[in-house]
Coordinates of C-alpha atoms in Angstrom, one line a residue:
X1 CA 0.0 0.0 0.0
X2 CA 1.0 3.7 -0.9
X3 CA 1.6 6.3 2.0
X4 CA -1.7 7.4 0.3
X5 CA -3.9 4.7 0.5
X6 CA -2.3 3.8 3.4
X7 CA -4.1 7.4 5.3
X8 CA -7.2 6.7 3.7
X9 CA -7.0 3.7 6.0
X10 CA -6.1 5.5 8.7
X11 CA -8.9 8.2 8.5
X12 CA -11.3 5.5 7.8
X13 CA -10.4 3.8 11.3
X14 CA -10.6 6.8 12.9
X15 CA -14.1 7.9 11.3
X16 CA -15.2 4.4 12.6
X17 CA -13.9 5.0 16.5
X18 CA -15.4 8.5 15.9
X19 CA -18.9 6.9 15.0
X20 CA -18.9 5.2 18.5
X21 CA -17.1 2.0 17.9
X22 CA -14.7 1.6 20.5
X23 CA -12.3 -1.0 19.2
X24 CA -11.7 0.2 15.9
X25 CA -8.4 2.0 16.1
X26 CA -7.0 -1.6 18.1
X27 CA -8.6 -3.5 15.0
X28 CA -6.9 -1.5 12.3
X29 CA -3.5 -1.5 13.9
X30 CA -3.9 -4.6 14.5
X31 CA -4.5 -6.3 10.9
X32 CA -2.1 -3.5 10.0
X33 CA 1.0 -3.9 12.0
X34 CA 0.4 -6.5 14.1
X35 CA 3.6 -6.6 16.3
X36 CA 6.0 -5.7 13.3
X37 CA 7.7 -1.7 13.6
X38 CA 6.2 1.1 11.3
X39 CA 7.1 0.8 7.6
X40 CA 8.1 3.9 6.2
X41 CA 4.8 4.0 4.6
X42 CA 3.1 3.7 7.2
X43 CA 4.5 6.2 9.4
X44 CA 4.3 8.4 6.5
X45 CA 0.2 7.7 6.1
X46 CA 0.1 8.2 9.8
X47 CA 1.3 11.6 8.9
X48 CA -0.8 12.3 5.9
X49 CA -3.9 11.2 7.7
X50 CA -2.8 13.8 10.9
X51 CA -2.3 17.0 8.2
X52 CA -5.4 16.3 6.6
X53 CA -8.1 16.5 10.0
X54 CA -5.8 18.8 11.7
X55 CA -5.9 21.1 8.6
X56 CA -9.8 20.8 8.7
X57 CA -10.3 21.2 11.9
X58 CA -8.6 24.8 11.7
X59 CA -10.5 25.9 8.8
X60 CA -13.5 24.8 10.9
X61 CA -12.7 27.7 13.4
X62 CA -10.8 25.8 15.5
X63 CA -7.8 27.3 17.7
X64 CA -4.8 25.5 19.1
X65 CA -5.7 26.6 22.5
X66 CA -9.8 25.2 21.8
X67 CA -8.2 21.3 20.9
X68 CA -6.1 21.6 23.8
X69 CA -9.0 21.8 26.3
X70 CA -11.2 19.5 24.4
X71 CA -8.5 16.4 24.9
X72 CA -7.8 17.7 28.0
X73 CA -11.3 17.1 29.1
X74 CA -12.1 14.0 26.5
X75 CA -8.7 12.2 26.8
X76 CA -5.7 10.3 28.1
X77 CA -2.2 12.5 28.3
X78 CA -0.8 10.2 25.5
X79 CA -3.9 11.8 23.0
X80 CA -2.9 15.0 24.5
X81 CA 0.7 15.0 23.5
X82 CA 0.1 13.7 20.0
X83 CA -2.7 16.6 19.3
X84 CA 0.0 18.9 20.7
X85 CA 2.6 17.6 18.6
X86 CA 0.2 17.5 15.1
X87 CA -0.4 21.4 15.8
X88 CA 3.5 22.4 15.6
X89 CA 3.8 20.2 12.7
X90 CA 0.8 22.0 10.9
X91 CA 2.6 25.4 11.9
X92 CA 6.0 24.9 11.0
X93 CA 6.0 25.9 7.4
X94 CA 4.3 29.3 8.2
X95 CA 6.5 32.2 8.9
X96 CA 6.2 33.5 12.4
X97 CA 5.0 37.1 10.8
X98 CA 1.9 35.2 9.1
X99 CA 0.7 33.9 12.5
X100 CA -1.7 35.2 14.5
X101 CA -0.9 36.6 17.9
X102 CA -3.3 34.9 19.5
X103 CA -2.0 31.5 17.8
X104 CA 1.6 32.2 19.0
X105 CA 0.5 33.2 22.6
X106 CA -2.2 29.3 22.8
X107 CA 1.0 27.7 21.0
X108 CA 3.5 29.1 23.9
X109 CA 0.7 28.1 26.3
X110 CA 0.4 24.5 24.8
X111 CA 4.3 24.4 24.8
X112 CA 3.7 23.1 21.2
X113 CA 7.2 22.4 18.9
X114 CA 8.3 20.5 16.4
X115 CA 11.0 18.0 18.9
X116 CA 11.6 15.2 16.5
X117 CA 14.1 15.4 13.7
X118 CA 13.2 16.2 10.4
X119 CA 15.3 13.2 8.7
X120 CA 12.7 10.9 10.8
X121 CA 9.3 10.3 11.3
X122 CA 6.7 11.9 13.8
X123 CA 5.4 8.6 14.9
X124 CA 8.7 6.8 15.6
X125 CA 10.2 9.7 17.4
X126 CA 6.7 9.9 19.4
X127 CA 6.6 6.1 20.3
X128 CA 10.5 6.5 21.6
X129 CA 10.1 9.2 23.4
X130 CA 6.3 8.0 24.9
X131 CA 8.2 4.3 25.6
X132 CA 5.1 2.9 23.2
X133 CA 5.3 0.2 20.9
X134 CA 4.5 0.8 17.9
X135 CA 1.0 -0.5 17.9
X136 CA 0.2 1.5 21.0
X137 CA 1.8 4.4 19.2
X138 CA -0.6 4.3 16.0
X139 CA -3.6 3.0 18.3
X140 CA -3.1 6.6 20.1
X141 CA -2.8 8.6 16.5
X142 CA -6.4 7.2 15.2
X143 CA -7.8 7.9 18.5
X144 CA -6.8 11.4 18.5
X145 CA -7.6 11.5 14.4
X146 CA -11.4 10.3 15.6
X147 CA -11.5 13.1 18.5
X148 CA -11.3 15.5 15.9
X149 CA -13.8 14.3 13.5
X150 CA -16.7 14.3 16.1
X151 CA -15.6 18.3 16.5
X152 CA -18.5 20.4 14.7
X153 CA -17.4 23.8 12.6
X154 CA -17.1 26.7 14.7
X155 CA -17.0 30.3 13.2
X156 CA -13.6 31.6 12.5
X157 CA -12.6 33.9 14.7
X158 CA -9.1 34.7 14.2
X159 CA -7.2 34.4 10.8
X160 CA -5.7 31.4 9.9
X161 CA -1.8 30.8 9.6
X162 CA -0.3 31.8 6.4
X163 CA -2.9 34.3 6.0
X164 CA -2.7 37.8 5.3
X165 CA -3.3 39.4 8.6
X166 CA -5.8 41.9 9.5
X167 CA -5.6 45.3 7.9
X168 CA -6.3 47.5 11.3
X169 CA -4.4 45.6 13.7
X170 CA -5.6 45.7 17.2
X171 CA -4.4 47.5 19.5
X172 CA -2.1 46.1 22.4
X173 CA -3.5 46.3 26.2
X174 CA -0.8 48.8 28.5
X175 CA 1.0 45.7 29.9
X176 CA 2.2 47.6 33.1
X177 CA -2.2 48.3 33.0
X178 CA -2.8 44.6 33.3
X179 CA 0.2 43.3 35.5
X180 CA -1.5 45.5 37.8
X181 CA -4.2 43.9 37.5
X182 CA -3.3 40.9 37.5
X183 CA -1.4 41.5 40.9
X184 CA -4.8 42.8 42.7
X185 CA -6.9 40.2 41.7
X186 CA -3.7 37.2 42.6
X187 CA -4.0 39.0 45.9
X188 CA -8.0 39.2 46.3
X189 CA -7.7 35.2 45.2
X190 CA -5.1 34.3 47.7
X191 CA -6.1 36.1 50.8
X192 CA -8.3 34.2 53.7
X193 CA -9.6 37.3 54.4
X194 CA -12.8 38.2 52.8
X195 CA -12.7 41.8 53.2
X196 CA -9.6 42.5 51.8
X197 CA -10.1 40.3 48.9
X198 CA -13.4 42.4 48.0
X199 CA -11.3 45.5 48.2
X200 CA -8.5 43.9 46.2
X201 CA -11.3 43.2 43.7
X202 CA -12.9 46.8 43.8
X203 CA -9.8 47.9 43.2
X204 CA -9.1 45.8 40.2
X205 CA -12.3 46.6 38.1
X206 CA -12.0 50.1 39.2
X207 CA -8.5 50.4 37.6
X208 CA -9.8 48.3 34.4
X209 CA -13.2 50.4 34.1
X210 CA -11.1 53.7 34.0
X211 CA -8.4 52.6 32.0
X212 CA -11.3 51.0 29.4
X213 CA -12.9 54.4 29.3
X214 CA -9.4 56.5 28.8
X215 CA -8.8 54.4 26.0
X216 CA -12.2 55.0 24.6
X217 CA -11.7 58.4 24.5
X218 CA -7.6 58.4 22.6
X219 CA -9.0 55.7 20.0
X220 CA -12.4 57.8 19.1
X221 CA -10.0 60.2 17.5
X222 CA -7.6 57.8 15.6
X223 CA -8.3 57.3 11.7
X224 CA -7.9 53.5 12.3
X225 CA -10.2 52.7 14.9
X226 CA -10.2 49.6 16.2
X227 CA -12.7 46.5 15.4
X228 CA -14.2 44.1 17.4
X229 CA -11.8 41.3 18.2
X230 CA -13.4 37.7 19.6
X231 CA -12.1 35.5 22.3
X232 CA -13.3 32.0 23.9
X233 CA -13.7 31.7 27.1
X234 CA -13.6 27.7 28.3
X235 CA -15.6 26.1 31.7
X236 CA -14.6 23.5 34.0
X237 CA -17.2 21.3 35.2
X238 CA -19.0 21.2 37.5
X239 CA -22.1 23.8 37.0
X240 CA -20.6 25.3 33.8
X241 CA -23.9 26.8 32.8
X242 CA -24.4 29.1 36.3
X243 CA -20.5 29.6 36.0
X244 CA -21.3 30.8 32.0
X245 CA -23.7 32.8 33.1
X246 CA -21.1 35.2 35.3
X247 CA -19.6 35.0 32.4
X248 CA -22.0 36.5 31.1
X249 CA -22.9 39.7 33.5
X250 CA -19.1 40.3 33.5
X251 CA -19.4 40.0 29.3
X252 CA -22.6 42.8 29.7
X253 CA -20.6 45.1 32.0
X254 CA -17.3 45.4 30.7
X255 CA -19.5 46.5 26.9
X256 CA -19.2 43.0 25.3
X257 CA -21.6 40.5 23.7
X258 CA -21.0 36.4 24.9
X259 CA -22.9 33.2 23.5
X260 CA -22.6 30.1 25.4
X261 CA -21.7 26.6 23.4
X262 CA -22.9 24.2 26.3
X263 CA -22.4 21.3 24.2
X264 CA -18.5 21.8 24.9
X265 CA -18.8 23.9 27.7
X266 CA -17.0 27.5 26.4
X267 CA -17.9 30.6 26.0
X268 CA -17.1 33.2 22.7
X269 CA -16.9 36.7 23.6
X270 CA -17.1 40.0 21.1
X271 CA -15.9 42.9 21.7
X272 CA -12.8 45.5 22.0
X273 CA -9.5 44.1 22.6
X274 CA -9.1 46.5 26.0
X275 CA -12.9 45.4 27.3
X276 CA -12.5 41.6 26.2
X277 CA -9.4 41.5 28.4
X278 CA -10.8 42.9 31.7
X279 CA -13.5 40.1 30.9
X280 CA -11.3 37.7 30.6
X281 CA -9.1 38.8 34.3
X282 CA -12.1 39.5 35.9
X283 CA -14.5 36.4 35.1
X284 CA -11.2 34.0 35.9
X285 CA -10.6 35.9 39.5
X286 CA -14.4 36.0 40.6
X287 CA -15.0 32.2 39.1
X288 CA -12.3 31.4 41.7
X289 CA -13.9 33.7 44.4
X290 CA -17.5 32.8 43.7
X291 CA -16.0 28.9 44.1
X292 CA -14.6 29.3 47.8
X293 CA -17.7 31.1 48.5
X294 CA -19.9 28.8 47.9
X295 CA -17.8 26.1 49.4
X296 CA -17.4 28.4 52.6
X297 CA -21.6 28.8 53.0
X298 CA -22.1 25.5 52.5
X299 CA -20.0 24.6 55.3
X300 CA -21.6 27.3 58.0
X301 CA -23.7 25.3 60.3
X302 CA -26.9 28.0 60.1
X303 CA -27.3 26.5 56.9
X304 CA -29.6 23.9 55.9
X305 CA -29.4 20.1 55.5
X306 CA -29.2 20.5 51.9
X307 CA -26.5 23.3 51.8
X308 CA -23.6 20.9 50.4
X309 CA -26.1 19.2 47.8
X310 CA -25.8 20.2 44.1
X311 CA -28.8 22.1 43.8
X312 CA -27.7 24.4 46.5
X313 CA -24.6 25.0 44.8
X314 CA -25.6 25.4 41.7
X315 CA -29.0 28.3 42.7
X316 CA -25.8 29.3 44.6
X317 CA -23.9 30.1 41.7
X318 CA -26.4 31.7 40.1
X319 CA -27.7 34.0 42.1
X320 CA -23.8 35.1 42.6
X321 CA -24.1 35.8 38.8
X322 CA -27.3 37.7 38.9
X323 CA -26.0 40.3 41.9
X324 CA -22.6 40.3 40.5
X325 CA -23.8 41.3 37.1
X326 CA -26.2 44.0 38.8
X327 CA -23.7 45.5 41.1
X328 CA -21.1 45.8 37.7
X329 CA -23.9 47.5 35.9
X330 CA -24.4 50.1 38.7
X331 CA -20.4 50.4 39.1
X332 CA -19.9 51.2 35.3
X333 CA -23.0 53.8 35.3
X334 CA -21.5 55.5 38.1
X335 CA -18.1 55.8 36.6
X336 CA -19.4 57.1 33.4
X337 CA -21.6 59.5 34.9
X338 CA -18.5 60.8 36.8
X339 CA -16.4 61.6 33.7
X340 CA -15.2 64.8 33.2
X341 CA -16.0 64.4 29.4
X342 CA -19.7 62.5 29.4
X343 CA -20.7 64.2 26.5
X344 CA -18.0 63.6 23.9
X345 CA -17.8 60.0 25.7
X346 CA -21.5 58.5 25.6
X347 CA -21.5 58.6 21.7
X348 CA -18.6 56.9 21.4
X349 CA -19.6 54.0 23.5
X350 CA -22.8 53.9 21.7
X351 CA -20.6 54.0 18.4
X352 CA -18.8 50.9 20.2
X353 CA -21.9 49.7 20.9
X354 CA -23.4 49.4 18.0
X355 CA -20.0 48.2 16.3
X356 CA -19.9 44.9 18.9
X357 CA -23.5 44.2 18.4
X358 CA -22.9 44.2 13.9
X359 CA -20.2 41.9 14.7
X360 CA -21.9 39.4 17.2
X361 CA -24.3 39.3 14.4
X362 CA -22.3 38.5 11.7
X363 CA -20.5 35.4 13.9
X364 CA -24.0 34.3 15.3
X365 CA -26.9 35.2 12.8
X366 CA -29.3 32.8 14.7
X367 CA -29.1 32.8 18.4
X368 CA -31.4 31.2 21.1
X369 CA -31.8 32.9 24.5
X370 CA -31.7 29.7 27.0
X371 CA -33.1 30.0 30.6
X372 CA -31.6 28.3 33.5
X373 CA -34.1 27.0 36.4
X374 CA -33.3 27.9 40.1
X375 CA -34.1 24.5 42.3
X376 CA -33.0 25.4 45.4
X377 CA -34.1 28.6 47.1
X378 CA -31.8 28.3 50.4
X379 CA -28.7 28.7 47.6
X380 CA -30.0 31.4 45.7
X381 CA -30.2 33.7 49.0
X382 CA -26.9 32.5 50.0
X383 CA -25.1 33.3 46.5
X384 CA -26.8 37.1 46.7
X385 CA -25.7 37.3 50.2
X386 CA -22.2 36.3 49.2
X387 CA -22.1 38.3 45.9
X388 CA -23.5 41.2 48.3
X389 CA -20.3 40.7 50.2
X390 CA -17.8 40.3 47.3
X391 CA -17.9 44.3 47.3
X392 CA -17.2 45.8 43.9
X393 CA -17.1 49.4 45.3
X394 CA -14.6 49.2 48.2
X395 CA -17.2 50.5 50.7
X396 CA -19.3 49.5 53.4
X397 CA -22.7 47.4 52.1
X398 CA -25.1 50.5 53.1
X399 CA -22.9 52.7 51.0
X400 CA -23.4 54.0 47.4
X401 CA -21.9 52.4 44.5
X402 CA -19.3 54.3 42.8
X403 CA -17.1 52.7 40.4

């Protein structure tokens, strides 16, 4: 058989595992190999077959960063490597100045590079350094192949390597702006103190609100203004649709638009490159937050029976969300009504606005608004009494809001 024909098998096998039969990559390698070593074309189809769904599955919309978390969740750290490994590959050709930034920065995250030796083989050098035989090293390959195929397409939302990039470029984020950030809400995470975490906290979307605004305000002027960039946002089980929805408020707040893919558990985000990063910081530091808080009222002995069960935590969760998002909404209002330039700055966030919403449309043409049912009233109080706590403002509960 040709290297050819030879991945033709190979994507077969893995459509098969893909449809829900379990033993067909063991079958295939199997009748192929049996307990001989990879041929050279063999370890050549293997890398044929990889190009071809990994090549897809970028077109489909896709990111490195996206495949990472779905075999993170979906499979063994064997699968993992090899996915790693089969995104390098596909990026090697492509000159770094054709790649995306946000492909370099998920790359550098995955820790993804070409490691083998061009005058050998992917899968050889894989089962050496993996200690796999040969058959466990192709076995691995077509399972990874088959978690790929079951992947649906996704709208593209950053270009593809290779490509010609964007013709406004975005604008970076002041990196001394976020490192401050970043600092606050480590600290508001790490203290046992509740009361100076909330002020850490206040302080941090504060500092992100202002800064959002400032830059609002230099960009309206510039002949390039910026577009509407998109970002996904993943979930860790469990409760990911109460924790999507603080997503959410945090998305509505910070002048953004979200949908939420349940099916895989992520959210995608639209919206300035300055805004979609406070999202980003924010929603990470308060999903930690909310967490220990709920943890922490399940465990106070006023509560009731039910106060560790799942539907406390999850009506827990949610009503978190809910206050968060209402106590954001009052904190931005404030801020903007204390600008010393309202006028010339409400039309321009309307102009943003309306910008965010054009492309949220574009990506997602055909939305539908989901509801998510409280079952468990006990938790609901609790998560507005904690949310009520988490203090956005800095201030005492009884006093006024301000940003």
């Amino acid at each position: 058989m040709s290297p050819e024909e030879i991945g033709t098998a190979i994507l077969t096998a893995a459509m098969e595992s893909a449809q829900g039969k379990p033993r067909a990559a063991q079958h295939f390698s199997v009748e192929l190999l049996g307990r001989d070593p990879l041929t050279a074309a063999q370890a050549r189809g293997v890398q044929l077959a990889g190009q071809h769904v990994i090549s897809r599955m970028f077109e489909y919309g896709w990111l490195p960063g996206d495949l990472h978390q779905i075999a993170r969740r979906r499979a063994d750290q064997f699968t993992i490597d090899f996915l790693t490994d089969l995104v390098a590959a596909y990026v090697r050709p492509h000159p770094p100045e054709t790649i995306d930034e946000t492909w370099h920065v998920q790359l550098d995250e995955m820790r993804a590079a070409v490691w083998w030796p061009e005058s050998g083989t992917h899968i050889e050098a894989f089962a050496a350094k993996q200690l796999l035989t040969p058959l466990e090293a192709l076995i691995t390959a077509i399972e990874a192949l088959a978690l790929l195929i079951q992947l649906p397409k996704l709208e593209l939302i950053r270009p593809l390597p290779g490509t010609t990039r964007p013709t406004i470029a975005h604008h970076d984020v002041d990196a001394k702006v976020l490192g401050r950030i970043r600092g606050l809400l480590a600290k508001a995470e790490s203290t046992s103190y509740p009361e100076e975490a909330e002020a850490l906290s206040a302080k941090a979307q504060e500092l992100m609100t202002k800064y959002a605004l400032d830059r609002v305000l230099i960009e309206a002027d510039s002949a390039m203004p910026e577009l509407p960039a998109t970002r996904r946002i993943w979930l860790d089980t469990p409760y990911v649709d109460a924790k999507a929805l603080l997503v959410d408020v945090v998305t509505k707040a910070n002048r953004c638009r979200a949908i939420f893919s349940s099916a895989f558990g992520f959210m995608t985000v639209v919206g300035d490159e300055t805004d979609l990063a406070a999202v980003e910081l924010l929603t990470t530091s308060l999903l930690v937050q909310a967490t220990r808080a709920m943890i922490a009222s399940g465990n106070q002995p006023q509560r009731s029976a039910d106060a560790r069960s799942r539907s406390f935590r999850k009506s827990f969760l949610l009503a978190y969300a809910t206050r968060i998002g209402e106590r954001l909404e009052e904190a931005n209002a404030t801020t903007i009504a204390e600008s010393p330039d309202q006028e010339r700055l409400l039309p321009v966030l309307a102009s943003r606005q309306l910008a965010v919403d054009e492309a949220f449309d574009t990506l997602f043409p055909t939305i539908r608004n989901r509801g998510i049912a409280i079952r468990n009233g006990n938790g609901w109080d609790a998560g507005r009494e904690a949310a009520d706590r988490a203090r956005l403002d800095g201030q005492r509960p009884n006093e006024t809001v301000c940003g």
